[in-house]
Amino acid sequence: MKKTALITGASSGIGLELARIHASKGDDLVLVARNQTKLETIKLELKKKYKVTILNIVKDLSDPNAAQTVFDETQEKGIQIDFLVNNAGFGDYGMFYETHWEKENTMIALNITALTQFTKLYLKEMVKRDDGKIMNVASTAAFQPGPTMAVYYATKAYVLHFSEAIANELKDKKITITALCPGATESGFQSVAQMEESKLVKGKKLPSSRAVALYGYKAMMKGKTVAIHGIMNRMLANSVRFMPRKIVTAVTRNIQNKAK
């Protein structure tokens, strides 16, 4: 039976690559993003190459009603979502006392609220039929506090803990939740977050969005709860459990600082 994947933030980066991967497997798609032009280009590309059915929904997911609107549209069209990929999100760089609340408020709405509501809406449908998979894109940022990106790191900690908790709630069902935790990735994220000059990314060869997306897809299909991309990232994420919190925070601050 043909399956359908709903992917948010599908117009670029990891979301776009996940759309390409799902289409290559024969899955129909519901692609959600703000950029209508990019979505139409992607739709033409994937329909031509893989002969799949694609519904584009142009939506700013920081809008409080966005997730419900998307859900209602898929329900009205009779589209069953078998794979939900909550990928949309962004970050911001700078001292918290200097950054702008408007951007952080939007970040919380997108990274946390929309993701949680999408999960609530589609998970209820999955539970009814006892089948489905959800991927929530978190980050290696989820494992420690992040000075100079305080709100972003905190939102990703929420995504990780939320995903792990509901994965446990579903352990006796045929539904899995995967928290994908990539490190810094070549995806356009750094430009949006205005952190190109940080030591974390400047001069570094970062993993491609394709590599991260493929790793995440495989982890989701296996039903893995926490999927940390990259050996070094896995080592660092696990090592912070054994270090004093002040040291963890200080090390993160040093990595996040601008390169000289």
PDB file of C-alpha atoms in Angstrom:
ATOM      1  CA  MET A   1       0.000   0.000   0.000  1.00  0.00           C
ATOM      2  CA  LYS A   2       1.313   3.434  -0.964  1.00  0.00           C
ATOM      3  CA  LYS A   3       2.325   5.627   1.969  1.00  0.00           C
ATOM      4  CA  THR A   4       2.418   9.398   2.435  1.00  0.00           C
ATOM      5  CA  ALA A   5       4.992  11.519   4.242  1.00  0.00           C
ATOM      6  CA  LEU A   6       4.250  15.015   5.537  1.00  0.00           C
ATOM      7  CA  ILE A   7       7.432  17.075   5.814  1.00  0.00           C
ATOM      8  CA  THR A   8       7.627  20.572   7.288  1.00  0.00           C
ATOM      9  CA  GLY A   9      10.390  22.970   6.314  1.00  0.00           C
ATOM     10  CA  ALA A  10      10.600  21.053   3.036  1.00  0.00           C
ATOM     11  CA  SER A  11      11.876  23.835   0.774  1.00  0.00           C
ATOM     12  CA  SER A  12      15.577  23.534   1.650  1.00  0.00           C
ATOM     13  CA  GLY A  13      18.254  21.739   3.654  1.00  0.00           C
ATOM     14  CA  ILE A  14      17.459  18.533   5.527  1.00  0.00           C
ATOM     15  CA  GLY A  15      13.721  18.843   4.821  1.00  0.00           C
ATOM     16  CA  LEU A  16      14.268  18.998   1.070  1.00  0.00           C
ATOM     17  CA  GLU A  17      16.596  15.999   1.148  1.00  0.00           C
ATOM     18  CA  LEU A  18      14.085  14.025   3.214  1.00  0.00           C
ATOM     19  CA  ALA A  19      11.439  14.828   0.599  1.00  0.00           C
ATOM     20  CA  ARG A  20      13.746  13.496  -2.121  1.00  0.00           C
ATOM     21  CA  ILE A  21      14.474  10.330  -0.140  1.00  0.00           C
ATOM     22  CA  HIS A  22      10.805   9.603   0.575  1.00  0.00           C
ATOM     23  CA  ALA A  23       9.890  10.214  -3.062  1.00  0.00           C
ATOM     24  CA  SER A  24      12.676   7.852  -4.188  1.00  0.00           C
ATOM     25  CA  LYS A  25      11.054   5.156  -2.028  1.00  0.00           C
ATOM     26  CA  GLY A  26       7.717   5.712  -3.767  1.00  0.00           C
ATOM     27  CA  ASP A  27       6.044   7.675  -0.976  1.00  0.00           C
ATOM     28  CA  ASP A  28       3.549  10.405  -1.823  1.00  0.00           C
ATOM     29  CA  LEU A  29       4.292  13.737  -0.172  1.00  0.00           C
ATOM     30  CA  VAL A  30       2.676  16.640   1.623  1.00  0.00           C
ATOM     31  CA  LEU A  31       5.268  19.415   1.658  1.00  0.00           C
ATOM     32  CA  VAL A  32       4.841  22.380   3.996  1.00  0.00           C
ATOM     33  CA  ALA A  33       6.916  25.573   3.874  1.00  0.00           C
ATOM     34  CA  ARG A  34       6.570  29.324   3.417  1.00  0.00           C
ATOM     35  CA  ASN A  35       8.259  29.612   0.026  1.00  0.00           C
ATOM     36  CA  GLN A  36       5.709  28.817  -2.677  1.00  0.00           C
ATOM     37  CA  THR A  37       8.174  29.187  -5.561  1.00  0.00           C
ATOM     38  CA  LYS A  38      10.624  26.702  -4.073  1.00  0.00           C
ATOM     39  CA  LEU A  39       7.865  24.230  -3.243  1.00  0.00           C
ATOM     40  CA  GLU A  40       6.540  24.345  -6.807  1.00  0.00           C
ATOM     41  CA  THR A  41      10.047  23.737  -8.192  1.00  0.00           C
ATOM     42  CA  ILE A  42      10.513  20.758  -5.858  1.00  0.00           C
ATOM     43  CA  LYS A  43       7.097  19.379  -6.781  1.00  0.00           C
ATOM     44  CA  LEU A  44       7.926  19.473 -10.490  1.00  0.00           C
ATOM     45  CA  GLU A  45      11.301  17.835  -9.888  1.00  0.00           C
ATOM     46  CA  LEU A  46      10.011  14.958  -7.777  1.00  0.00           C
ATOM     47  CA  LYS A  47       6.838  14.276  -9.765  1.00  0.00           C
ATOM     48  CA  LYS A  48       8.846  14.048 -12.978  1.00  0.00           C
ATOM     49  CA  LYS A  49      11.564  11.845 -11.490  1.00  0.00           C
ATOM     50  CA  TYR A  50       9.557   9.528  -9.226  1.00  0.00           C
ATOM     51  CA  LYS A  51       5.916   9.757 -10.431  1.00  0.00           C
ATOM     52  CA  VAL A  52       4.616  10.434  -6.929  1.00  0.00           C
ATOM     53  CA  THR A  53       1.642  12.543  -5.865  1.00  0.00           C
ATOM     54  CA  ILE A  54       2.582  15.765  -4.080  1.00  0.00           C
ATOM     55  CA  LEU A  55       0.461  18.285  -2.224  1.00  0.00           C
ATOM     56  CA  ASN A  56       2.149  21.597  -1.437  1.00  0.00           C
ATOM     57  CA  ILE A  57       0.823  23.641   1.473  1.00  0.00           C
ATOM     58  CA  VAL A  58       2.266  27.129   1.728  1.00  0.00           C
ATOM     59  CA  LYS A  59       2.143  28.091   5.372  1.00  0.00           C
ATOM     60  CA  ASP A  60       4.055  30.060   7.987  1.00  0.00           C
ATOM     61  CA  LEU A  61       4.125  27.508  10.788  1.00  0.00           C
ATOM     62  CA  SER A  62       4.835  30.116  13.443  1.00  0.00           C
ATOM     63  CA  ASP A  63       1.211  31.172  12.993  1.00  0.00           C
ATOM     64  CA  PRO A  64      -0.804  29.799  15.968  1.00  0.00           C
ATOM     65  CA  ASN A  65      -3.427  28.252  13.655  1.00  0.00           C
ATOM     66  CA  ALA A  66      -1.040  26.825  11.068  1.00  0.00           C
ATOM     67  CA  ALA A  67      -0.741  23.222  12.270  1.00  0.00           C
ATOM     68  CA  GLN A  68      -4.499  22.854  12.677  1.00  0.00           C
ATOM     69  CA  THR A  69      -5.062  24.347   9.210  1.00  0.00           C
ATOM     70  CA  VAL A  70      -2.612  21.893   7.606  1.00  0.00           C
ATOM     71  CA  PHE A  71      -4.193  18.963   9.463  1.00  0.00           C
ATOM     72  CA  ASP A  72      -7.692  20.023   8.416  1.00  0.00           C
ATOM     73  CA  GLU A  73      -6.634  20.252   4.771  1.00  0.00           C
ATOM     74  CA  THR A  74      -5.150  16.759   4.726  1.00  0.00           C
ATOM     75  CA  GLN A  75      -8.259  15.412   6.467  1.00  0.00           C
ATOM     76  CA  GLU A  76     -10.593  17.097   3.983  1.00  0.00           C
ATOM     77  CA  LYS A  77      -8.601  15.627   1.098  1.00  0.00           C
ATOM     78  CA  GLY A  78      -8.648  12.163   2.651  1.00  0.00           C
ATOM     79  CA  ILE A  79      -4.858  11.966   2.906  1.00  0.00           C
ATOM     80  CA  GLN A  80      -3.547   9.519   5.498  1.00  0.00           C
ATOM     81  CA  ILE A  81      -0.183  10.607   6.910  1.00  0.00           C
ATOM     82  CA  ASP A  82       2.009   7.571   7.541  1.00  0.00           C
ATOM     83  CA  PHE A  83       5.235   9.469   8.164  1.00  0.00           C
ATOM     84  CA  LEU A  84       5.259  12.833   9.941  1.00  0.00           C
ATOM     85  CA  VAL A  85       8.547  14.723   9.734  1.00  0.00           C
ATOM     86  CA  ASN A  86       8.674  17.810  11.952  1.00  0.00           C
ATOM     87  CA  ASN A  87      11.735  19.433  10.432  1.00  0.00           C
ATOM     88  CA  ALA A  88      10.872  23.153  10.303  1.00  0.00           C
ATOM     89  CA  GLY A  89      12.885  25.286  12.693  1.00  0.00           C
ATOM     90  CA  PHE A  90      15.535  27.963  12.950  1.00  0.00           C
ATOM     91  CA  GLY A  91      18.029  29.491  15.381  1.00  0.00           C
ATOM     92  CA  ASP A  92      19.417  32.871  16.386  1.00  0.00           C
ATOM     93  CA  TYR A  93      22.887  33.900  17.484  1.00  0.00           C
ATOM     94  CA  GLY A  94      23.870  36.492  20.069  1.00  0.00           C
ATOM     95  CA  MET A  95      23.746  37.383  23.734  1.00  0.00           C
ATOM     96  CA  PHE A  96      20.207  36.926  25.038  1.00  0.00           C
ATOM     97  CA  TYR A  97      20.101  40.474  26.410  1.00  0.00           C
ATOM     98  CA  GLU A  98      20.949  41.803  22.936  1.00  0.00           C
ATOM     99  CA  THR A  99      18.776  39.608  20.724  1.00  0.00           C
ATOM    100  CA  HIS A 100      15.229  40.425  19.644  1.00  0.00           C
ATOM    101  CA  TRP A 101      12.198  38.987  21.404  1.00  0.00           C
ATOM    102  CA  GLU A 102      10.105  38.998  18.242  1.00  0.00           C
ATOM    103  CA  LYS A 103      12.504  36.557  16.560  1.00  0.00           C
ATOM    104  CA  GLU A 104      12.761  34.375  19.670  1.00  0.00           C
ATOM    105  CA  ASN A 105       9.008  34.290  20.096  1.00  0.00           C
ATOM    106  CA  THR A 106       8.677  33.127  16.489  1.00  0.00           C
ATOM    107  CA  MET A 107      11.401  30.547  17.110  1.00  0.00           C
ATOM    108  CA  ILE A 108       9.553  29.090  20.091  1.00  0.00           C
ATOM    109  CA  ALA A 109       6.298  29.014  18.120  1.00  0.00           C
ATOM    110  CA  LEU A 110       7.958  27.131  15.254  1.00  0.00           C
ATOM    111  CA  ASN A 111      10.507  24.919  17.024  1.00  0.00           C
ATOM    112  CA  ILE A 112       8.205  23.923  19.895  1.00  0.00           C
ATOM    113  CA  THR A 113       4.535  24.820  19.508  1.00  0.00           C
ATOM    114  CA  ALA A 114       3.981  23.852  15.866  1.00  0.00           C
ATOM    115  CA  LEU A 115       5.998  20.642  16.263  1.00  0.00           C
ATOM    116  CA  THR A 116       4.017  19.655  19.346  1.00  0.00           C
ATOM    117  CA  GLN A 117       0.646  20.384  17.767  1.00  0.00           C
ATOM    118  CA  PHE A 118       1.490  18.513  14.558  1.00  0.00           C
ATOM    119  CA  THR A 119       2.528  15.538  16.669  1.00  0.00           C
ATOM    120  CA  LYS A 120      -0.679  15.721  18.730  1.00  0.00           C
ATOM    121  CA  LEU A 121      -2.946  15.926  15.689  1.00  0.00           C
ATOM    122  CA  TYR A 122      -1.382  13.212  13.548  1.00  0.00           C
ATOM    123  CA  LEU A 123      -0.425  10.890  16.401  1.00  0.00           C
ATOM    124  CA  LYS A 124      -4.085  10.545  17.375  1.00  0.00           C
ATOM    125  CA  GLU A 125      -4.805   9.265  13.863  1.00  0.00           C
ATOM    126  CA  MET A 126      -1.836   6.909  13.992  1.00  0.00           C
ATOM    127  CA  VAL A 127      -2.986   5.482  17.325  1.00  0.00           C
ATOM    128  CA  LYS A 128      -6.449   4.769  15.897  1.00  0.00           C
ATOM    129  CA  ARG A 129      -4.916   2.506  13.257  1.00  0.00           C
ATOM    130  CA  ASP A 130      -1.882   1.478  15.384  1.00  0.00           C
ATOM    131  CA  ASP A 131       0.596   2.380  12.666  1.00  0.00           C
ATOM    132  CA  GLY A 132       2.871   5.287  11.789  1.00  0.00           C
ATOM    133  CA  LYS A 133       6.250   6.907  12.282  1.00  0.00           C
ATOM    134  CA  ILE A 134       7.188  10.400  13.437  1.00  0.00           C
ATOM    135  CA  MET A 135      10.559  12.111  13.146  1.00  0.00           C
ATOM    136  CA  ASN A 136      11.170  15.255  15.175  1.00  0.00           C
ATOM    137  CA  VAL A 137      14.333  17.074  14.163  1.00  0.00           C
ATOM    138  CA  ALA A 138      16.165  18.086  17.328  1.00  0.00           C
ATOM    139  CA  SER A 139      19.916  18.762  17.428  1.00  0.00           C
ATOM    140  CA  THR A 140      23.097  17.961  19.314  1.00  0.00           C
ATOM    141  CA  ALA A 141      22.261  21.335  20.903  1.00  0.00           C
ATOM    142  CA  ALA A 142      19.612  19.446  22.875  1.00  0.00           C
ATOM    143  CA  PHE A 143      22.171  17.876  25.200  1.00  0.00           C
ATOM    144  CA  GLN A 144      23.556  21.001  26.900  1.00  0.00           C
ATOM    145  CA  PRO A 145      22.878  24.716  27.521  1.00  0.00           C
ATOM    146  CA  GLY A 146      24.004  26.998  24.692  1.00  0.00           C
ATOM    147  CA  PRO A 147      25.362  30.432  25.613  1.00  0.00           C
ATOM    148  CA  THR A 148      24.963  32.856  22.649  1.00  0.00           C
ATOM    149  CA  MET A 149      22.116  30.645  21.340  1.00  0.00           C
ATOM    150  CA  ALA A 150      20.267  30.195  24.628  1.00  0.00           C
ATOM    151  CA  VAL A 151      16.704  29.995  23.300  1.00  0.00           C
ATOM    152  CA  TYR A 152      17.563  27.750  20.340  1.00  0.00           C
ATOM    153  CA  TYR A 153      19.395  25.205  22.496  1.00  0.00           C
ATOM    154  CA  ALA A 154      16.502  25.215  24.953  1.00  0.00           C
ATOM    155  CA  THR A 155      13.943  24.581  22.199  1.00  0.00           C
ATOM    156  CA  LYS A 156      15.917  21.592  20.969  1.00  0.00           C
ATOM    157  CA  ALA A 157      16.192  20.190  24.496  1.00  0.00           C
ATOM    158  CA  TYR A 158      12.393  20.333  24.573  1.00  0.00           C
ATOM    159  CA  VAL A 159      12.141  18.466  21.255  1.00  0.00           C
ATOM    160  CA  LEU A 160      14.464  15.713  22.463  1.00  0.00           C
ATOM    161  CA  HIS A 161      12.790  15.189  25.836  1.00  0.00           C
ATOM    162  CA  PHE A 162       9.294  15.433  24.389  1.00  0.00           C
ATOM    163  CA  SER A 163      10.144  12.841  21.726  1.00  0.00           C
ATOM    164  CA  GLU A 164      11.713  10.422  24.210  1.00  0.00           C
ATOM    165  CA  ALA A 165       8.721  10.699  26.547  1.00  0.00           C
ATOM    166  CA  ILE A 166       6.062   9.950  23.952  1.00  0.00           C
ATOM    167  CA  ALA A 167       8.228   7.205  22.431  1.00  0.00           C
ATOM    168  CA  ASN A 168       7.997   5.509  25.829  1.00  0.00           C
ATOM    169  CA  GLU A 169       4.220   6.033  25.938  1.00  0.00           C
ATOM    170  CA  LEU A 170       3.976   4.244  22.591  1.00  0.00           C
ATOM    171  CA  LYS A 171       6.313   1.339  23.354  1.00  0.00           C
ATOM    172  CA  ASP A 172       3.475  -1.198  23.218  1.00  0.00           C
ATOM    173  CA  LYS A 173       2.142   0.125  19.915  1.00  0.00           C
ATOM    174  CA  LYS A 174       3.313  -0.169  16.314  1.00  0.00           C
ATOM    175  CA  ILE A 175       4.193   3.530  16.226  1.00  0.00           C
ATOM    176  CA  THR A 176       7.670   4.956  16.654  1.00  0.00           C
ATOM    177  CA  ILE A 177       9.037   8.400  17.471  1.00  0.00           C
ATOM    178  CA  THR A 178      12.547   9.365  16.385  1.00  0.00           C
ATOM    179  CA  ALA A 179      14.445  12.440  17.550  1.00  0.00           C
ATOM    180  CA  LEU A 180      17.050  13.192  14.888  1.00  0.00           C
ATOM    181  CA  CYS A 181      19.970  15.071  16.443  1.00  0.00           C
ATOM    182  CA  PRO A 182      22.357  16.427  13.815  1.00  0.00           C
ATOM    183  CA  GLY A 183      25.336  18.581  14.638  1.00  0.00           C
ATOM    184  CA  ALA A 184      26.274  21.581  12.513  1.00  0.00           C
ATOM    185  CA  THR A 185      25.161  20.771   8.958  1.00  0.00           C
ATOM    186  CA  GLU A 186      25.620  22.406   5.568  1.00  0.00           C
ATOM    187  CA  SER A 187      21.990  23.432   5.253  1.00  0.00           C
ATOM    188  CA  GLY A 188      21.614  27.221   5.267  1.00  0.00           C
ATOM    189  CA  PHE A 189      20.824  27.142   9.000  1.00  0.00           C
ATOM    190  CA  GLN A 190      23.975  29.077   9.910  1.00  0.00           C
ATOM    191  CA  SER A 191      23.071  31.944   7.602  1.00  0.00           C
ATOM    192  CA  VAL A 192      19.588  32.299   9.090  1.00  0.00           C
ATOM    193  CA  ALA A 193      21.011  32.109  12.615  1.00  0.00           C
ATOM    194  CA  GLN A 194      23.755  34.622  11.682  1.00  0.00           C
ATOM    195  CA  MET A 195      26.450  32.383  13.147  1.00  0.00           C
ATOM    196  CA  GLU A 196      28.790  31.938  10.169  1.00  0.00           C
ATOM    197  CA  GLU A 197      31.625  33.534  12.169  1.00  0.00           C
ATOM    198  CA  SER A 198      31.360  31.201  15.174  1.00  0.00           C
ATOM    199  CA  LYS A 199      34.145  28.694  15.825  1.00  0.00           C
ATOM    200  CA  LEU A 200      31.546  25.943  15.530  1.00  0.00           C
ATOM    201  CA  VAL A 201      31.223  26.437  11.774  1.00  0.00           C
ATOM    202  CA  LYS A 202      33.814  28.882  10.389  1.00  0.00           C
ATOM    203  CA  GLY A 203      36.371  27.073   8.270  1.00  0.00           C
ATOM    204  CA  LYS A 204      34.814  23.683   9.046  1.00  0.00           C
ATOM    205  CA  LYS A 205      33.783  21.080   6.480  1.00  0.00           C
ATOM    206  CA  LEU A 206      30.257  20.292   7.597  1.00  0.00           C
ATOM    207  CA  PRO A 207      28.204  17.185   6.797  1.00  0.00           C
ATOM    208  CA  SER A 208      25.803  17.631   3.901  1.00  0.00           C
ATOM    209  CA  SER A 209      22.055  17.872   4.361  1.00  0.00           C
ATOM    210  CA  ARG A 210      21.789  14.749   2.207  1.00  0.00           C
ATOM    211  CA  ALA A 211      23.988  12.699   4.545  1.00  0.00           C
ATOM    212  CA  VAL A 212      22.059  13.811   7.631  1.00  0.00           C
ATOM    213  CA  ALA A 213      18.681  13.229   5.979  1.00  0.00           C
ATOM    214  CA  LEU A 214      19.632   9.734   4.851  1.00  0.00           C
ATOM    215  CA  TYR A 215      20.881   8.865   8.339  1.00  0.00           C
ATOM    216  CA  GLY A 216      17.658  10.204   9.849  1.00  0.00           C
ATOM    217  CA  TYR A 217      15.454   8.338   7.387  1.00  0.00           C
ATOM    218  CA  LYS A 218      17.173   5.028   8.138  1.00  0.00           C
ATOM    219  CA  ALA A 219      16.928   5.651  11.894  1.00  0.00           C
ATOM    220  CA  MET A 220      13.213   6.437  11.616  1.00  0.00           C
ATOM    221  CA  MET A 221      12.524   3.319   9.565  1.00  0.00           C
ATOM    222  CA  LYS A 222      14.310   1.224  12.208  1.00  0.00           C
ATOM    223  CA  GLY A 223      12.260   2.883  14.946  1.00  0.00           C
ATOM    224  CA  LYS A 224      15.302   4.323  16.723  1.00  0.00           C
ATOM    225  CA  THR A 225      14.284   6.803  19.435  1.00  0.00           C
ATOM    226  CA  VAL A 226      17.380   9.036  19.521  1.00  0.00           C
ATOM    227  CA  ALA A 227      19.514   9.285  16.400  1.00  0.00           C
ATOM    228  CA  ILE A 228      22.702  11.366  16.727  1.00  0.00           C
ATOM    229  CA  HIS A 229      24.457  11.878  13.410  1.00  0.00           C
ATOM    230  CA  GLY A 230      28.233  11.427  13.418  1.00  0.00           C
ATOM    231  CA  ILE A 231      30.578   9.464  15.694  1.00  0.00           C
ATOM    232  CA  MET A 232      32.128  12.567  17.251  1.00  0.00           C
ATOM    233  CA  ASN A 233      28.710  14.091  17.872  1.00  0.00           C
ATOM    234  CA  ARG A 234      27.578  10.900  19.602  1.00  0.00           C
ATOM    235  CA  MET A 235      30.658  10.894  21.800  1.00  0.00           C
ATOM    236  CA  LEU A 236      30.256  14.552  22.774  1.00  0.00           C
ATOM    237  CA  ALA A 237      26.513  14.268  23.416  1.00  0.00           C
ATOM    238  CA  ASN A 238      27.027  11.351  25.767  1.00  0.00           C
ATOM    239  CA  SER A 239      30.118  12.753  27.479  1.00  0.00           C
ATOM    240  CA  VAL A 240      28.275  15.773  28.905  1.00  0.00           C
ATOM    241  CA  ARG A 241      26.405  13.447  31.274  1.00  0.00           C
ATOM    242  CA  PHE A 242      29.628  12.900  33.218  1.00  0.00           C
ATOM    243  CA  MET A 243      30.932  16.469  33.335  1.00  0.00           C
ATOM    244  CA  PRO A 244      30.042  19.250  35.811  1.00  0.00           C
ATOM    245  CA  ARG A 245      27.337  21.469  34.319  1.00  0.00           C
ATOM    246  CA  LYS A 246      29.403  24.641  34.637  1.00  0.00           C
ATOM    247  CA  ILE A 247      32.208  23.087  32.614  1.00  0.00           C
ATOM    248  CA  VAL A 248      29.785  21.848  29.955  1.00  0.00           C
ATOM    249  CA  THR A 249      28.308  25.335  29.623  1.00  0.00           C
ATOM    250  CA  ALA A 250      31.747  26.979  29.515  1.00  0.00           C
ATOM    251  CA  VAL A 251      32.971  24.606  26.806  1.00  0.00           C
ATOM    252  CA  THR A 252      29.844  25.208  24.737  1.00  0.00           C
ATOM    253  CA  ARG A 253      30.298  28.968  25.114  1.00  0.00           C
ATOM    254  CA  ASN A 254      33.894  28.694  23.879  1.00  0.00           C
ATOM    255  CA  ILE A 255      32.841  26.705  20.806  1.00  0.00           C
ATOM    256  CA  GLN A 256      30.037  29.122  20.046  1.00  0.00           C
ATOM    257  CA  ASN A 257      32.202  32.251  20.299  1.00  0.00           C
ATOM    258  CA  LYS A 258      33.201  34.040  17.130  1.00  0.00           C
ATOM    259  CA  ALA A 259      36.433  32.838  15.541  1.00  0.00           C
ATOM    260  CA  LYS A 260      39.288  35.343  15.693  1.00  0.00           C
TER     261      LYS A 260
END
